[in-house]
Coordinates of C-alpha atoms in Angstrom, one line a residue:
Chain A
X51 CA -4.5 -7.1 -13.1
X52 CA -2.7 -4.1 -11.9
X53 CA 0.9 -4.4 -10.7
X54 CA 3.1 -2.0 -8.9
X55 CA 6.9 -2.2 -9.3
X56 CA 9.5 -0.6 -7.1
X57 CA 12.8 -1.4 -8.6
X58 CA 14.9 0.0 -5.7
X59 CA 14.9 -2.3 -2.7
X60 CA 17.1 0.1 -0.7
X61 CA 18.1 3.7 -1.0
X62 CA 20.3 6.0 1.0
X63 CA 20.5 9.7 1.4
X64 CA 22.5 12.2 3.3
X65 CA 20.6 14.3 5.8
X66 CA 19.3 17.6 4.2
X67 CA 19.8 16.3 0.7
X68 CA 17.2 15.2 -1.9
X69 CA 16.3 11.6 -2.9
X70 CA 14.0 10.2 -5.4
X71 CA 12.2 6.9 -5.1
X72 CA 10.9 5.2 -8.2
X73 CA 7.6 3.4 -8.9
X74 CA 6.1 2.1 -12.1
X75 CA 2.7 0.5 -12.5
X76 CA 0.7 -1.4 -15.0
X77 CA -3.0 -0.8 -15.6
X78 CA -5.6 -0.7 -18.4
X79 CA -7.7 1.7 -16.4
X80 CA -7.8 5.4 -17.3
X81 CA -8.9 6.7 -13.9
X82 CA -7.1 5.6 -10.7
X83 CA -5.3 6.8 -7.7
X84 CA -1.7 6.5 -6.7
X85 CA -0.2 6.8 -3.3
X86 CA 3.0 6.7 -1.4
X87 CA 2.8 5.3 2.1
X88 CA 5.6 5.4 4.7
X89 CA 6.1 2.5 7.2
X90 CA 8.6 3.4 9.9
X91 CA 9.9 0.8 12.4
X92 CA 6.7 1.1 14.3
X93 CA 5.1 -0.6 11.3
X94 CA 2.3 2.0 11.1
X95 CA 1.2 2.7 7.5
X96 CA 1.3 6.5 7.1
X97 CA 0.0 8.2 4.0
X98 CA 2.6 10.5 2.6
X99 CA 1.0 11.8 -0.6
X100 CA -1.6 10.9 -3.2
X101 CA -2.2 11.6 -6.8
X102 CA -5.4 11.4 -8.9
X103 CA -4.6 10.1 -12.4
X104 CA -7.0 12.7 -14.0
X105 CA -5.0 15.5 -12.6
X106 CA -2.0 16.6 -14.6
X107 CA -0.5 18.7 -11.8
X108 CA 1.9 16.8 -9.6
X109 CA 0.9 16.5 -6.0
X110 CA 3.0 18.2 -3.4
X111 CA 3.0 17.9 0.4
X112 CA 5.6 20.1 2.1
X113 CA 9.0 18.4 1.4
X114 CA 7.4 15.5 -0.5
X115 CA 6.5 15.8 -4.2
X116 CA 5.8 13.4 -7.0
X117 CA 6.6 13.2 -10.6
X118 CA 3.6 11.6 -12.2
X119 CA 4.1 10.5 -15.8
X120 CA 0.8 9.0 -16.9
X121 CA 1.8 7.9 -20.4
X122 CA 4.9 6.2 -19.0
X123 CA 3.0 4.8 -16.0
X124 CA 5.6 6.2 -13.7
X125 CA 5.1 7.7 -10.2
X126 CA 8.3 8.7 -8.4
X127 CA 8.5 10.3 -5.0
X128 CA 11.0 13.1 -4.3
X129 CA 11.9 13.9 -0.7
X130 CA 13.7 17.2 -0.3
X131 CA 15.8 18.3 2.7
X132 CA 15.8 14.8 4.0
X133 CA 15.4 14.4 7.7
X134 CA 16.4 11.5 10.0
X135 CA 12.7 10.9 10.7
X136 CA 12.2 10.1 7.0
X137 CA 14.0 6.8 7.4
X138 CA 11.4 4.2 6.7
X139 CA 10.1 1.7 4.2
X140 CA 8.2 3.5 1.5
X141 CA 5.4 1.7 -0.4
X142 CA 4.0 2.9 -3.7
X143 CA 0.3 1.9 -4.1
X144 CA -2.3 1.9 -6.8
X145 CA -6.1 1.9 -6.5
X146 CA -8.6 1.8 -9.4
X147 CA -11.3 4.3 -9.3
X148 CA -14.2 2.1 -10.2
X149 CA -13.2 -1.6 -10.2
X150 CA -11.6 -3.5 -7.4
X151 CA -11.5 -1.1 -4.5
X152 CA -8.5 -2.6 -2.8
X153 CA -5.0 -1.1 -2.8
X154 CA -2.2 -2.8 -4.7
X155 CA 1.3 -2.2 -3.2
X156 CA 4.8 -2.4 -4.6
X157 CA 7.4 -4.4 -2.8
X158 CA 8.7 -1.3 -1.0
X159 CA 11.9 0.7 -0.8
X160 CA 13.9 1.0 2.4
X161 CA 15.2 4.5 2.8
X162 CA 18.2 5.1 5.1
X163 CA 19.0 8.7 6.1
X164 CA 22.6 9.3 7.1
X165 CA 23.4 12.1 9.5
Chain B
X211 CA -8.5 13.5 14.9
X212 CA -9.8 10.0 15.5
X213 CA -8.0 7.2 13.7
X214 CA -8.6 3.6 12.9
X215 CA -8.4 1.4 16.1
X216 CA -7.3 -2.2 16.0
X217 CA -7.3 -4.6 18.8
X218 CA -5.4 -6.4 20.1
X219 CA -2.1 -4.9 19.0
X220 CA -0.3 -8.1 19.6
X221 CA -1.6 -11.7 19.7
X222 CA 0.2 -15.0 20.2
X223 CA -1.5 -18.2 19.4
X224 CA -0.6 -21.9 19.0
X225 CA -1.1 -23.8 15.7
X226 CA -4.7 -24.9 15.1
X227 CA -6.1 -22.3 17.5
X228 CA -8.5 -19.6 16.5
X229 CA -7.9 -15.8 16.6
X230 CA -10.3 -12.9 16.3
X231 CA -9.0 -9.5 15.2
X232 CA -11.1 -6.3 15.6
X233 CA -11.2 -3.1 13.7
X234 CA -13.0 0.1 14.6
X235 CA -13.1 2.5 11.6
X236 CA -12.8 6.2 11.7
X237 CA -16.2 7.7 12.8
X238 CA -18.6 8.0 9.8
X239 CA -16.5 5.7 7.7
X240 CA -18.6 2.9 6.3
X241 CA -16.0 0.9 4.4
X242 CA -13.4 -1.4 5.9
X243 CA -10.5 -3.2 4.3
X244 CA -8.3 -6.0 5.7
X245 CA -4.7 -6.5 4.6
X246 CA -2.1 -9.1 5.6
X247 CA 1.6 -8.1 5.6
X248 CA 4.0 -11.0 6.0
X249 CA 7.6 -10.5 7.2
X250 CA 9.5 -8.5 4.5
X251 CA 6.4 -8.4 2.3
X252 CA 4.1 -5.7 1.0
X253 CA 0.5 -5.7 2.3
X254 CA -1.8 -8.0 0.6
X255 CA -5.5 -7.3 0.3
X256 CA -7.8 -9.9 2.1
X257 CA -11.3 -8.6 2.1
X258 CA -13.4 -5.5 2.3
X259 CA -16.9 -4.5 3.5
X260 CA -19.2 -1.6 2.6
X261 CA -22.3 -0.8 4.6
X262 CA -22.0 -4.2 6.3
X263 CA -21.9 -6.2 3.1
X264 CA -18.8 -7.8 1.6
X265 CA -17.7 -5.7 -1.3
X266 CA -14.5 -7.4 -2.6
X267 CA -12.4 -10.4 -1.8
X268 CA -8.7 -10.9 -2.3
X269 CA -6.4 -13.7 -1.3
X270 CA -8.2 -14.6 1.9
X271 CA -7.9 -18.3 2.9
X272 CA -11.1 -20.3 3.4
X273 CA -10.0 -20.7 7.1
X274 CA -10.6 -16.9 7.5
X275 CA -13.9 -15.2 7.7
X276 CA -14.9 -11.6 8.4
X277 CA -17.9 -9.5 8.9
X278 CA -18.9 -5.9 9.5
X279 CA -21.4 -5.1 12.2
X280 CA -24.1 -2.5 12.5
X281 CA -21.8 0.0 14.2
X282 CA -19.4 -0.5 11.2
X283 CA -16.7 -2.2 13.2
X284 CA -15.3 -5.3 11.6
X285 CA -13.9 -8.6 12.9
X286 CA -11.5 -11.0 11.1
X287 CA -11.9 -14.5 12.4
X288 CA -9.0 -16.9 11.7
X289 CA -9.4 -20.6 12.5
X290 CA -7.0 -23.6 12.3
X291 CA -4.1 -21.2 12.5
X292 CA -0.9 -22.1 10.7
X293 CA 2.7 -20.9 11.2
X294 CA 2.4 -19.1 7.9
X295 CA -0.4 -16.9 9.3
X296 CA 2.1 -15.1 11.4
X297 CA 1.9 -11.5 10.0
X298 CA 0.9 -8.0 10.6
X299 CA -2.8 -7.5 9.9
X300 CA -3.9 -4.1 8.9
X301 CA -7.4 -2.7 8.9
X302 CA -8.1 0.4 6.8
X303 CA -11.2 2.5 6.5
X304 CA -12.7 5.0 4.1
X305 CA -15.9 6.9 3.5
X306 CA -17.5 5.0 0.7
X307 CA -16.1 2.6 -1.9
X308 CA -15.2 5.5 -4.2
X309 CA -13.2 7.4 -1.6
X310 CA -9.7 8.0 -2.8
X311 CA -7.9 7.4 0.4
X312 CA -7.8 4.5 2.8
X313 CA -6.7 5.3 6.3
X314 CA -4.7 2.5 8.0
X315 CA -4.9 1.4 11.6
X316 CA -1.7 0.5 13.6
X317 CA -2.0 -3.2 12.8
X318 CA -2.3 -6.3 14.8
X319 CA 0.8 -8.4 15.0
X320 CA -0.2 -12.1 15.1
X321 CA 2.4 -14.7 16.0
X322 CA 1.6 -18.4 15.6
X323 CA 3.8 -20.8 17.5

């Protein structure tokens, strides 16, 4: 079974600064997808960024980037120039490419942005 | 762009009652997933459908059933509701089982009293 671990229940960052959220996962698959979802107080699940395991290049979406270390099974999210609107619960998620098409989520990291 | 639609957004039921949650996927998406997110929990996969057939099953109680209709919308039927069923229920859709991304709806908040 695949498991996703987020070891930081809560993180805090000053507005305009950079923060990194950690995620590790366990899998025996070689091909899979990894995601970061943001869940603001509205509880909507918003896709932040995704990474295909077969791609060595780290995904980037504007102020959001990942550090994907396949051998270490690590997938951290870096938020640059943090904004007040970034405050939310962030979930790391895994999805196998071929078997079990459901998403497996970590427990989440609550990010607070201080003005 | 059109997104996943879920109805109702909020639902309050008594114990032992029945509830039906509806999900309308993004147009041309043929795959639907249901997730349950309890208070302070991460979303847990319940069940999924591809082309109107059940494709995968997670931790869905026997009291729950679901189906996908010819127009690809899906309904989650929950019977003999228990207090522990109170949660946020997400539907997500994708274009095919191998699609990389699932797009989530806004969720239905179910409260069982």
